[in-house]
Short mmCIF file of C-alpha atoms and ligand atoms in Angstrom, two decimals:
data_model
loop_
_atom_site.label_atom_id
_atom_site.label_comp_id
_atom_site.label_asym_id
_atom_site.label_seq_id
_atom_site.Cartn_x
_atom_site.Cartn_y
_atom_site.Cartn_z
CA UNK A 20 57.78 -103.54 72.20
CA UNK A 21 57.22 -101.02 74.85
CA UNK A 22 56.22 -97.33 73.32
CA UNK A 23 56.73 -94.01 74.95
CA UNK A 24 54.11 -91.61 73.38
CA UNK A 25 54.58 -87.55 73.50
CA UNK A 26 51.74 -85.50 72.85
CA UNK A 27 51.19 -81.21 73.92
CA UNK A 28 48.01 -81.49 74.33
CA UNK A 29 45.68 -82.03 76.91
CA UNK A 30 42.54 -81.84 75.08
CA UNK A 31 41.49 -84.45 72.36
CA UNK A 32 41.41 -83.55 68.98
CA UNK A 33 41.52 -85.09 66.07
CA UNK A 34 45.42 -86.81 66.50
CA UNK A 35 44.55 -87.26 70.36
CA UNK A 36 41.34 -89.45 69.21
CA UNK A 37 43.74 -91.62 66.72
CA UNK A 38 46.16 -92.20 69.40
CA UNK A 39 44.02 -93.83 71.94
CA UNK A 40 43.61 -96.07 69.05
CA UNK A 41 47.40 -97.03 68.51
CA UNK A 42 48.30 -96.89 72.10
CA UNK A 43 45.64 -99.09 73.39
CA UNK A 44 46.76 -102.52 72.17
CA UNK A 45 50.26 -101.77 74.22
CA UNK A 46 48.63 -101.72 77.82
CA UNK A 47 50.90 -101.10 80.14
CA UNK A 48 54.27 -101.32 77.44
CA UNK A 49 52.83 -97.99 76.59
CA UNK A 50 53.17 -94.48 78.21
CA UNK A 51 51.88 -91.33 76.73
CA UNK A 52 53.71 -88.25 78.28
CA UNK A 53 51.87 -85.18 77.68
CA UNK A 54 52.82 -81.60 77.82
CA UNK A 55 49.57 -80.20 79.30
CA UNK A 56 46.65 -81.61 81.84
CA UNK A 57 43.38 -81.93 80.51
CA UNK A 58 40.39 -83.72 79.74
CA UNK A 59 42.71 -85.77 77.22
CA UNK A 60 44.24 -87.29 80.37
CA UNK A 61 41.01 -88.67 81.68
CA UNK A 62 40.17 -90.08 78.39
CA UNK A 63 43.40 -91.82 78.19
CA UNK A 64 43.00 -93.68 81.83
CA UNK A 65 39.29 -94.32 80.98
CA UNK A 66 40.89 -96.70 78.28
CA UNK A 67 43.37 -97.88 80.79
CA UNK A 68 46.25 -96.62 78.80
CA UNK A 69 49.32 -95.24 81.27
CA UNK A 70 49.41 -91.56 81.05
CA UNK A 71 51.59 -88.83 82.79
CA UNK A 72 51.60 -84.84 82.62
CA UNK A 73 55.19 -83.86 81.91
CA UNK A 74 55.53 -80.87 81.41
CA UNK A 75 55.23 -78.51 84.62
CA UNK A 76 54.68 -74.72 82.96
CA UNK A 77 51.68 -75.04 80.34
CA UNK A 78 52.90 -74.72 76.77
CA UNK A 79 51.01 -72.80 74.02
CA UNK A 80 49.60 -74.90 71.65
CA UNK A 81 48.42 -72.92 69.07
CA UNK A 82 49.87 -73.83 65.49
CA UNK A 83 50.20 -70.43 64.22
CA UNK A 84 52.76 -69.89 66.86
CA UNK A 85 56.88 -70.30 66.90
CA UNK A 86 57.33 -73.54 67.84
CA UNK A 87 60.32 -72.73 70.02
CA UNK A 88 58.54 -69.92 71.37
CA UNK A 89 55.53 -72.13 72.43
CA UNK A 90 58.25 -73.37 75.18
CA UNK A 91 58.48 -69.94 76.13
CA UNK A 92 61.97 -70.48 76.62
CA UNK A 93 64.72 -72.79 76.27
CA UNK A 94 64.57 -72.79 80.26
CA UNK A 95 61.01 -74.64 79.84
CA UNK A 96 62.46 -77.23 77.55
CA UNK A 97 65.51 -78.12 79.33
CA UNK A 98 63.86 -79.93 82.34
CA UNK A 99 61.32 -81.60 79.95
CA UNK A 100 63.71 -83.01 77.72
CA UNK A 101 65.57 -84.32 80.63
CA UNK A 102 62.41 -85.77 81.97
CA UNK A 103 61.56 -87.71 78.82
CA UNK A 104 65.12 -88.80 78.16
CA UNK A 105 65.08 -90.56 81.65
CA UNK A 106 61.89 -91.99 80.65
CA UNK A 107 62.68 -92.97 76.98
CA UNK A 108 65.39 -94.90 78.51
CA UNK A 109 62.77 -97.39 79.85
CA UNK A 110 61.43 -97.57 76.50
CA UNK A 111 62.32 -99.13 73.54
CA UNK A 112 61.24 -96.17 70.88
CA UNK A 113 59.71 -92.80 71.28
CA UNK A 114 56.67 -92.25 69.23
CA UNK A 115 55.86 -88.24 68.73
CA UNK A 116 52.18 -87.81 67.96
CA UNK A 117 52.34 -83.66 67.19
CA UNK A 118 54.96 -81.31 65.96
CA UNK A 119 55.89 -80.08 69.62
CA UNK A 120 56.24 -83.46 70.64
CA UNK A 121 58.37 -83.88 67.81
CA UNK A 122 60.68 -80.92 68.84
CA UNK A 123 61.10 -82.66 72.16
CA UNK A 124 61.09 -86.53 71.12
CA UNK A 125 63.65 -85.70 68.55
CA UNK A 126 66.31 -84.06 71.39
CA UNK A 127 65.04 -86.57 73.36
CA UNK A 128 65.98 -89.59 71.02
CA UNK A 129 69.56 -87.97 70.58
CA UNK A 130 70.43 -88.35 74.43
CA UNK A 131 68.47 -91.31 75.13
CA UNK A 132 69.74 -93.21 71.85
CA UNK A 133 66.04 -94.56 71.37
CA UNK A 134 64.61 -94.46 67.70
CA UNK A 135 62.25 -91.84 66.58
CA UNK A 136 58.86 -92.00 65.21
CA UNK A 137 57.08 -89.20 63.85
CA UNK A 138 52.94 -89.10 63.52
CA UNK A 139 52.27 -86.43 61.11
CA UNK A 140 48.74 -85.49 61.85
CA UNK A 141 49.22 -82.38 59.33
CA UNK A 142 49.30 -80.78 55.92
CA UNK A 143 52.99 -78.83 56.85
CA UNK A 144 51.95 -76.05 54.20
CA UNK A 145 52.51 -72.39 54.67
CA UNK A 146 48.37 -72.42 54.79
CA UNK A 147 48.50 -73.83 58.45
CA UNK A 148 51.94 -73.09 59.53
CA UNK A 149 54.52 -70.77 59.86
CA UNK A 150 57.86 -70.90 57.61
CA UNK A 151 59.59 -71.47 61.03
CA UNK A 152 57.91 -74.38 61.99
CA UNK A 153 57.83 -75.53 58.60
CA UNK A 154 61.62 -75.95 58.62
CA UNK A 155 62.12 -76.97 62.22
CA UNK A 156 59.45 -79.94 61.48
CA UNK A 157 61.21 -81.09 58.09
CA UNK A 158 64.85 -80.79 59.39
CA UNK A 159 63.90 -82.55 62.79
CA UNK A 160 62.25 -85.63 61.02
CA UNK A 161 64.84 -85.63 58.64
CA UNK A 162 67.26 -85.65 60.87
CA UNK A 163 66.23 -87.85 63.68
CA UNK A 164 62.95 -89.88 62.70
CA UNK A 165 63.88 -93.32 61.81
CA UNK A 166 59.80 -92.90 60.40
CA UNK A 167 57.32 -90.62 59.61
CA UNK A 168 53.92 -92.13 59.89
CA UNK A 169 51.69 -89.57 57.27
CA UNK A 170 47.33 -89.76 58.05
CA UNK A 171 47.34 -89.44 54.29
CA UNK A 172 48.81 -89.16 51.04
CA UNK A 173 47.69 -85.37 51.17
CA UNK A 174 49.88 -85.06 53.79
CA UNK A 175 53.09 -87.16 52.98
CA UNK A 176 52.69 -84.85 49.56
CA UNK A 177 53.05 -81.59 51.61
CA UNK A 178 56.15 -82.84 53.56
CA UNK A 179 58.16 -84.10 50.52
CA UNK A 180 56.97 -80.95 48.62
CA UNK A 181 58.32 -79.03 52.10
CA UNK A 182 61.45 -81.15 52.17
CA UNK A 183 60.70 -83.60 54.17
CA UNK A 184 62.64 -87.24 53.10
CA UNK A 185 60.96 -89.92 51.16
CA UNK A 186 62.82 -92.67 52.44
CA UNK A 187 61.46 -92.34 55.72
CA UNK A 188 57.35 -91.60 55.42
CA UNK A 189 54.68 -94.12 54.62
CA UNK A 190 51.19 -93.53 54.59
CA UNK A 191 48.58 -95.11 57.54
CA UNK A 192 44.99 -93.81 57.68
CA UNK A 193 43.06 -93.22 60.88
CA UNK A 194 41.31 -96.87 62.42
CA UNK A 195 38.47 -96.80 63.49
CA UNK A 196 36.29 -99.83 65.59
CA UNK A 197 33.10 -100.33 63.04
CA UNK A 198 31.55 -101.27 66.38
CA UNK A 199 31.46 -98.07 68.28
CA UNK A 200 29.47 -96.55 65.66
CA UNK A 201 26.24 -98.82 65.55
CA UNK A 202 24.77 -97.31 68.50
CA UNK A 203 21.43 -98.64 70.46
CA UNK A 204 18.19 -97.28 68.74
CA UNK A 205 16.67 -96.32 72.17
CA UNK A 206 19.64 -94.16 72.68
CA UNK A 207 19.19 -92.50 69.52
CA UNK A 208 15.78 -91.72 70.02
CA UNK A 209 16.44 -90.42 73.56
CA UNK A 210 18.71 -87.72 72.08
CA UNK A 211 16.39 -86.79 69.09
CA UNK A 212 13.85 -85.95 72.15
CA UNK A 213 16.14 -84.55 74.28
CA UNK A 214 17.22 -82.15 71.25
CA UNK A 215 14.27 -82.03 70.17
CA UNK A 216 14.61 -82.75 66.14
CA UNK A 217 11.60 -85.16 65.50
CA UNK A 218 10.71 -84.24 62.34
CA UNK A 219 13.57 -82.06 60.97
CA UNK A 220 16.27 -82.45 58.46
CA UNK A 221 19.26 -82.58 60.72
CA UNK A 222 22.50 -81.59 59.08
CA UNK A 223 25.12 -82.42 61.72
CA UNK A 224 28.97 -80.28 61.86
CA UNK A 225 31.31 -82.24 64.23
CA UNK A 226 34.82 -80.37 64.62
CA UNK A 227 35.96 -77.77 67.00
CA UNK A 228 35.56 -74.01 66.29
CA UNK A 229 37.78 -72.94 64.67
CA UNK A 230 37.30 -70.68 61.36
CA UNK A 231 39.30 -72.81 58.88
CA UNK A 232 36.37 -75.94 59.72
CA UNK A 233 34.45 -73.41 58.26
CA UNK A 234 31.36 -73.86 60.57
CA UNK A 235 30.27 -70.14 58.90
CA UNK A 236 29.61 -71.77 55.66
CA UNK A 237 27.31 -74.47 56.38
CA UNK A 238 25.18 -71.60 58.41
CA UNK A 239 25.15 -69.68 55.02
CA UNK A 240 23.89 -72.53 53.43
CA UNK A 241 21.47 -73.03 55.72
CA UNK A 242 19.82 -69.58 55.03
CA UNK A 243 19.36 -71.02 51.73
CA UNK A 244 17.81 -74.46 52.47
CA UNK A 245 13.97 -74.77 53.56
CA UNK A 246 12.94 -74.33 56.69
CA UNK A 247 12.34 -78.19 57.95
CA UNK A 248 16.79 -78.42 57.96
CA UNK A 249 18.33 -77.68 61.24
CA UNK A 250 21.93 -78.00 61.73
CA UNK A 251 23.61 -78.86 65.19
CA UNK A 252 27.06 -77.55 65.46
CA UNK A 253 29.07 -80.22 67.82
CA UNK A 254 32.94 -79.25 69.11
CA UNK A 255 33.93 -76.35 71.09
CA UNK A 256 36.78 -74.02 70.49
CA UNK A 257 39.90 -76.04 71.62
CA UNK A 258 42.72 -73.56 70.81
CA UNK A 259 41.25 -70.04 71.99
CA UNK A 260 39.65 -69.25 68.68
CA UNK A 261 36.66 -67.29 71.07
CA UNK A 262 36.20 -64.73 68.75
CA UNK A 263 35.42 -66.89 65.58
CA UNK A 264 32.49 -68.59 68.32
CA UNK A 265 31.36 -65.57 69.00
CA UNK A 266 30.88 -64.58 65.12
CA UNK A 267 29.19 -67.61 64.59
CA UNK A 268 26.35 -66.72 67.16
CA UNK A 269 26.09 -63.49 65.32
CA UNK A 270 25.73 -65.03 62.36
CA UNK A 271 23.12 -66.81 63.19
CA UNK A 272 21.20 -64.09 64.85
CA UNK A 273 21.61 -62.02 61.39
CA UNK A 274 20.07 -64.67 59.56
CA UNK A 275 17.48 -64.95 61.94
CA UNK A 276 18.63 -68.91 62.31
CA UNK A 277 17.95 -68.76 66.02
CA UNK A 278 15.99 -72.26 66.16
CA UNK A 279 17.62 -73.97 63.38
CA UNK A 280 20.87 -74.20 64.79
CA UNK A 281 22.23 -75.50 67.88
CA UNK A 282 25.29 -75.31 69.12
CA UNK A 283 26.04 -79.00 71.33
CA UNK A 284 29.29 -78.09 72.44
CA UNK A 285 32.09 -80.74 72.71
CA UNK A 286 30.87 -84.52 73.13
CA UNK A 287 32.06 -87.75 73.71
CA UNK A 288 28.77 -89.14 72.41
CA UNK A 289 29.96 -88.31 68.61
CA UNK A 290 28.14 -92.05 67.32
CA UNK A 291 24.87 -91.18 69.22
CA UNK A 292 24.66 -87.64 67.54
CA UNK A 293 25.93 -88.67 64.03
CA UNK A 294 23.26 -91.49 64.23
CA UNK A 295 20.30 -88.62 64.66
CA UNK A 296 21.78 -86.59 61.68
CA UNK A 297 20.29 -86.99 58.08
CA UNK A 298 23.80 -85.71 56.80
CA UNK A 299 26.71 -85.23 58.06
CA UNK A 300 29.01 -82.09 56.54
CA UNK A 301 32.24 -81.15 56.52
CA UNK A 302 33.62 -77.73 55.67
CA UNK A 303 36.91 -76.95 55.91
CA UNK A 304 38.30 -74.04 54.57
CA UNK A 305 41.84 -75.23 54.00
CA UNK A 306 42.87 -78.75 53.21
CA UNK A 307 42.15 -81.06 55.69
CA UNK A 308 44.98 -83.45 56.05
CA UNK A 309 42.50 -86.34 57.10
CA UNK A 310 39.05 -85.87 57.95
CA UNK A 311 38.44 -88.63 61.00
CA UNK A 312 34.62 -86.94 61.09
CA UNK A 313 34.28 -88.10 57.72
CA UNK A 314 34.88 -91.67 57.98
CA UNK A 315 32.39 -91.59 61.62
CA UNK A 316 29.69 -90.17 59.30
CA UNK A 317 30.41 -92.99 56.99
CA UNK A 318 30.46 -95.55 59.41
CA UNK A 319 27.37 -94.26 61.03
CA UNK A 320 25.28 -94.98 57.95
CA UNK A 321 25.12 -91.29 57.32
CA UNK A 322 25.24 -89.64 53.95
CA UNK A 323 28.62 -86.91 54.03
CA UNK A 324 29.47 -83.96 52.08
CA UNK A 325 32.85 -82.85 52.40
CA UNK A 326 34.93 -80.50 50.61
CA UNK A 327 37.27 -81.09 47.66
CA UNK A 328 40.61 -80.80 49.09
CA UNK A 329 43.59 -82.37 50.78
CA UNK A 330 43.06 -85.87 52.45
CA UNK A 331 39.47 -86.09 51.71
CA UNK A 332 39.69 -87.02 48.55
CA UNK A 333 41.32 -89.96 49.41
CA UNK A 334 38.10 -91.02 51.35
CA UNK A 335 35.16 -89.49 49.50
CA UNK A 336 34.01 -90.46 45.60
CA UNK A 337 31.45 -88.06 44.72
CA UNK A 338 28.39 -89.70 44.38
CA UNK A 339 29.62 -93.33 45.40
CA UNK A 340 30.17 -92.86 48.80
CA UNK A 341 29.30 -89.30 49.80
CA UNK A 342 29.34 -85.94 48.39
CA UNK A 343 31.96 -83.19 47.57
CA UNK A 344 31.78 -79.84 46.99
CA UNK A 345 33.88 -76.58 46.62
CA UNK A 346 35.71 -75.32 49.50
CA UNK A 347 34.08 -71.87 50.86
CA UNK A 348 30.73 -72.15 48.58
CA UNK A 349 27.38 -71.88 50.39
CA UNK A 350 25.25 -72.64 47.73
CA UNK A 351 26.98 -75.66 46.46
CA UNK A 352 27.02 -76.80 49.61
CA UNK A 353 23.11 -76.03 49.83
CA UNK A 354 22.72 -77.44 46.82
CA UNK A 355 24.10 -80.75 48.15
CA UNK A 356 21.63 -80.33 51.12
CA UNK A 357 18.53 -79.90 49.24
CA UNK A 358 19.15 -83.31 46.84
CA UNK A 359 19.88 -85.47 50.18
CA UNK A 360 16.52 -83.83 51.33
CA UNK A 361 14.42 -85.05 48.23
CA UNK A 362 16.03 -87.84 46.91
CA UNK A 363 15.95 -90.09 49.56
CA UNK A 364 16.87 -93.26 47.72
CA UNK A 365 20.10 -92.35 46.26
CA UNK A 366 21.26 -90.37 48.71
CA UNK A 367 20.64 -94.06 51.34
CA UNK A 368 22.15 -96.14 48.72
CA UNK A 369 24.91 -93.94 48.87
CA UNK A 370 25.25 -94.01 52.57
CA UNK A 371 25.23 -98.04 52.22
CA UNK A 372 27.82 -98.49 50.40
CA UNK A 373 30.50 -95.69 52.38
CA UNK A 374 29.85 -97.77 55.18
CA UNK A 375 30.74 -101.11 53.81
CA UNK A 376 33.77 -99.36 52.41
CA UNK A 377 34.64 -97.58 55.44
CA UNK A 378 34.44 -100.32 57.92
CA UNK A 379 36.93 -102.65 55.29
CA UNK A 380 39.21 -99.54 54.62
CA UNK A 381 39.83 -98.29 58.05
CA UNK A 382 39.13 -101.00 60.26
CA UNK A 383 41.25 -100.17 63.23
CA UNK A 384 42.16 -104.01 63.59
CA UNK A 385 44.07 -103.59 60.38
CA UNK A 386 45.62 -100.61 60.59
CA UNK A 387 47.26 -101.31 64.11
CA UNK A 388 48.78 -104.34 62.05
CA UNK A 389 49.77 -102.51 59.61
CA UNK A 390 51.73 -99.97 62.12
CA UNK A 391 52.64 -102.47 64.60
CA UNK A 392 54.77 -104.52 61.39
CA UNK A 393 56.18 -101.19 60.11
CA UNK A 394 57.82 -100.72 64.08
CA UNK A 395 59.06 -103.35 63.74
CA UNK A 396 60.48 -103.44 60.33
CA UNK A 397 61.75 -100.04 60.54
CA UNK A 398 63.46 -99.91 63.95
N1 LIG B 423 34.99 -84.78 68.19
C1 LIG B 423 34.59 -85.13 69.46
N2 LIG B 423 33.72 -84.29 70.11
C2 LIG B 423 33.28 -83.12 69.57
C3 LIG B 423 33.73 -82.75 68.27
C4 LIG B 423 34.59 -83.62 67.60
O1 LIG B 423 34.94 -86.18 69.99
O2 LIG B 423 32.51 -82.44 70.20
C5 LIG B 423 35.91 -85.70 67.48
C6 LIG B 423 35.41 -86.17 66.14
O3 LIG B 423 34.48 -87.21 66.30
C7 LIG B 423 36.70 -86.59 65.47
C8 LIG B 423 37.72 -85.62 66.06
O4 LIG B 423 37.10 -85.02 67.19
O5 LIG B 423 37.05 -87.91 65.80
C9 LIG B 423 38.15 -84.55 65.09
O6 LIG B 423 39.01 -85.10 64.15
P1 LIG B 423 39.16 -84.50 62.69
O7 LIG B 423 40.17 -85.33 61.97
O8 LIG B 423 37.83 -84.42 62.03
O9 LIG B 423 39.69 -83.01 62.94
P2 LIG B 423 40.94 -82.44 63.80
O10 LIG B 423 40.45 -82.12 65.18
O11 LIG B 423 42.01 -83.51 63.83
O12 LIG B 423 41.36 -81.22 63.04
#
């Protein structure tokens, strides 16, 4: 079966990461046509998957905005669409792996008479999108997606609850290669020198800035934990959210936090770093339709705390295989901080067991099956 992926972005996040994944096994069946350049791109020929920039103009990419207007006009999206239609027409389906690619893929599938497949990387709620894009999403998939592919239950709930058709969505989680995150032990201990945590309890955050990750909150936390727990803070802001970095260094100079936290930046050595942490949290503010970071912590051998919402409770049993606390509470999360700190023993046993479940549950092996036979059952 040869694929054509769409995806708007040109840097990896979260749904960018998960695609390498599901494109990879196709070689060169597979194109991914993206709407921006970017350090994506270079990811995607490091794996050796075909890629190609698009899209001419940059589109905005930020979710808060109209998704028609992030095409600026319909001027953009007229030569795009005709691009991808000419391509499609070398492929067999078109797989849309975000909701602009969607808006595209599905006008796209129309003219080239290719089926539709729709990766639904989100919670479509009015708590991370406009009402606008709410309705072009649902009535788009409805109308042209011969599937919706949903990272979670949390999020096939939000797009019947928005509409969305339930003859058409099934739920895959993220794969992931158990392999990638067993890292060599000297290159662990060259990064706790080079960062210089011998000794300390490191908490590790791994997401881009953004407020809704909720970076602010473990920093609270940390004012409240003793003074041996340092957290590093690993992601950049992807989507302009400059501001919200620029609280976060405030924050930290307010709580005079100075040489507990450091902020890493964005990585491509996410298995290294996780494998120096002594925890690994996750803080979302809103519901987090998946929570890949979650499962890496896991597979790293690392205790995680996450927070009580959307698709992480679908990974996390509190207690069992991690820890969950309130969304937006400090001292819970503190609280959480302090008992990994002291009570070593659970908190490894703990650890033990998420990453036996982890590498059976999301084995990317598996999960490519399991998409791969929906393709072709469905199309
Ligand atoms: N990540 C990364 N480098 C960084 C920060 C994060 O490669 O500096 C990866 C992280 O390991 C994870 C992904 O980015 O695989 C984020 O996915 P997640 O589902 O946690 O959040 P999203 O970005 O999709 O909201």
């Amino acid at each position: 079966m040869k694929i054509l992926f769409l995806d708007q972005s040109g840097k990896p996040g979260g749904a960018e990461l998960c695609l390498i994944d599901i494109a990879k096994p196709y070689g060169d069946r597979a194109l991914v046509g993206l709407f921006a350049d970017g350090p994506f791109k270079d990811l995607l020929q490091q794996n050796n998957i075909p890629v190609e920039v698009l899209a001419t103009q940059e589109i905005q990419v930020r979710k808060e905005s109209s998704l028609l207007q992030g095409f600026k006009s319909l001027r953009q999206l007229a030569p795009l669409i005709t691009k991808v239609v000419k391509k499609a027409r070398k492929y067999d389906l078109i797989y849309a792996n975000t909701q602009k690619a969607l808006v595209v893929g599905a006008l796209a599938s129309f003219f080239s008479r290719r089926p539709l497949v729709y990766h639904l990387h989100d919670i479509l709620s009015k708590e991370h999108f406009s009402q606008t894009n709410l309705r072009i999403a649902i009535n788009l998939a409805n109308r042209f997606a011969s599937l919706v592919i949903a990272n979670s239950e949390a999020s096939k709930t939000a797009f019947l609850q928005a509409g969305g058709r339930r003859n058409i969505i099934e739920v895959i989680y993220n794969g992931f290669d158990p392999k990638t995150y067993q890292p060599d032990e000297s290159d662990i201990n060259k990064l706790q020198q080079q960062l210089e945590l011998q000794g300390k309890f490191v908490v590790g955050h791994f997401s881009r800035l953004a407020p809704w990750k909720g970076q602010h909150i473990l920093i609270n936390a940390l004012a409240k934990c003793p003074p041996e727990v340092t957290v590093i803070l690993v992601g950049d802001a992807l989507f302009g959210e400059q501001e919200y970095v620029q609280y976060l260094h405030q924050q930290v100079t307010q709580l005079g936090l100075e040489n507990r936290v450091k902020f890493l930046g964005f990585r491509s050595d996410i298995p290294q770093l996780m494998s120096v942490c002594n925890l690994v949290a996750h803080t979302s503010t809103s519901p987090e339709p998946f929570g890949r970071v979650i499962v890496e912590g896991m597979l790293c051998g690392k205790p995680v705390v996450a927070v009580k919402a959307g698709g992480v409770m679908e990974l996390v049993e509190h207690g069992l295989n991690g820890f969950l606390v309130t969304p937006g509470e400090p001292e819970e999360l503190a609280q959480v901080i302090i008992t990994c700190l002291q009570e070593t023993e659970i908190t490894a046993t703990i650890a033990n067991n998420a990453r036996t479940t982890a590498s059976l549950r999301f084995d990317v092996a598996t999960i490519n099956q399991q998409i791969a036979q929906l393709l072709s059952h469905r199309l």
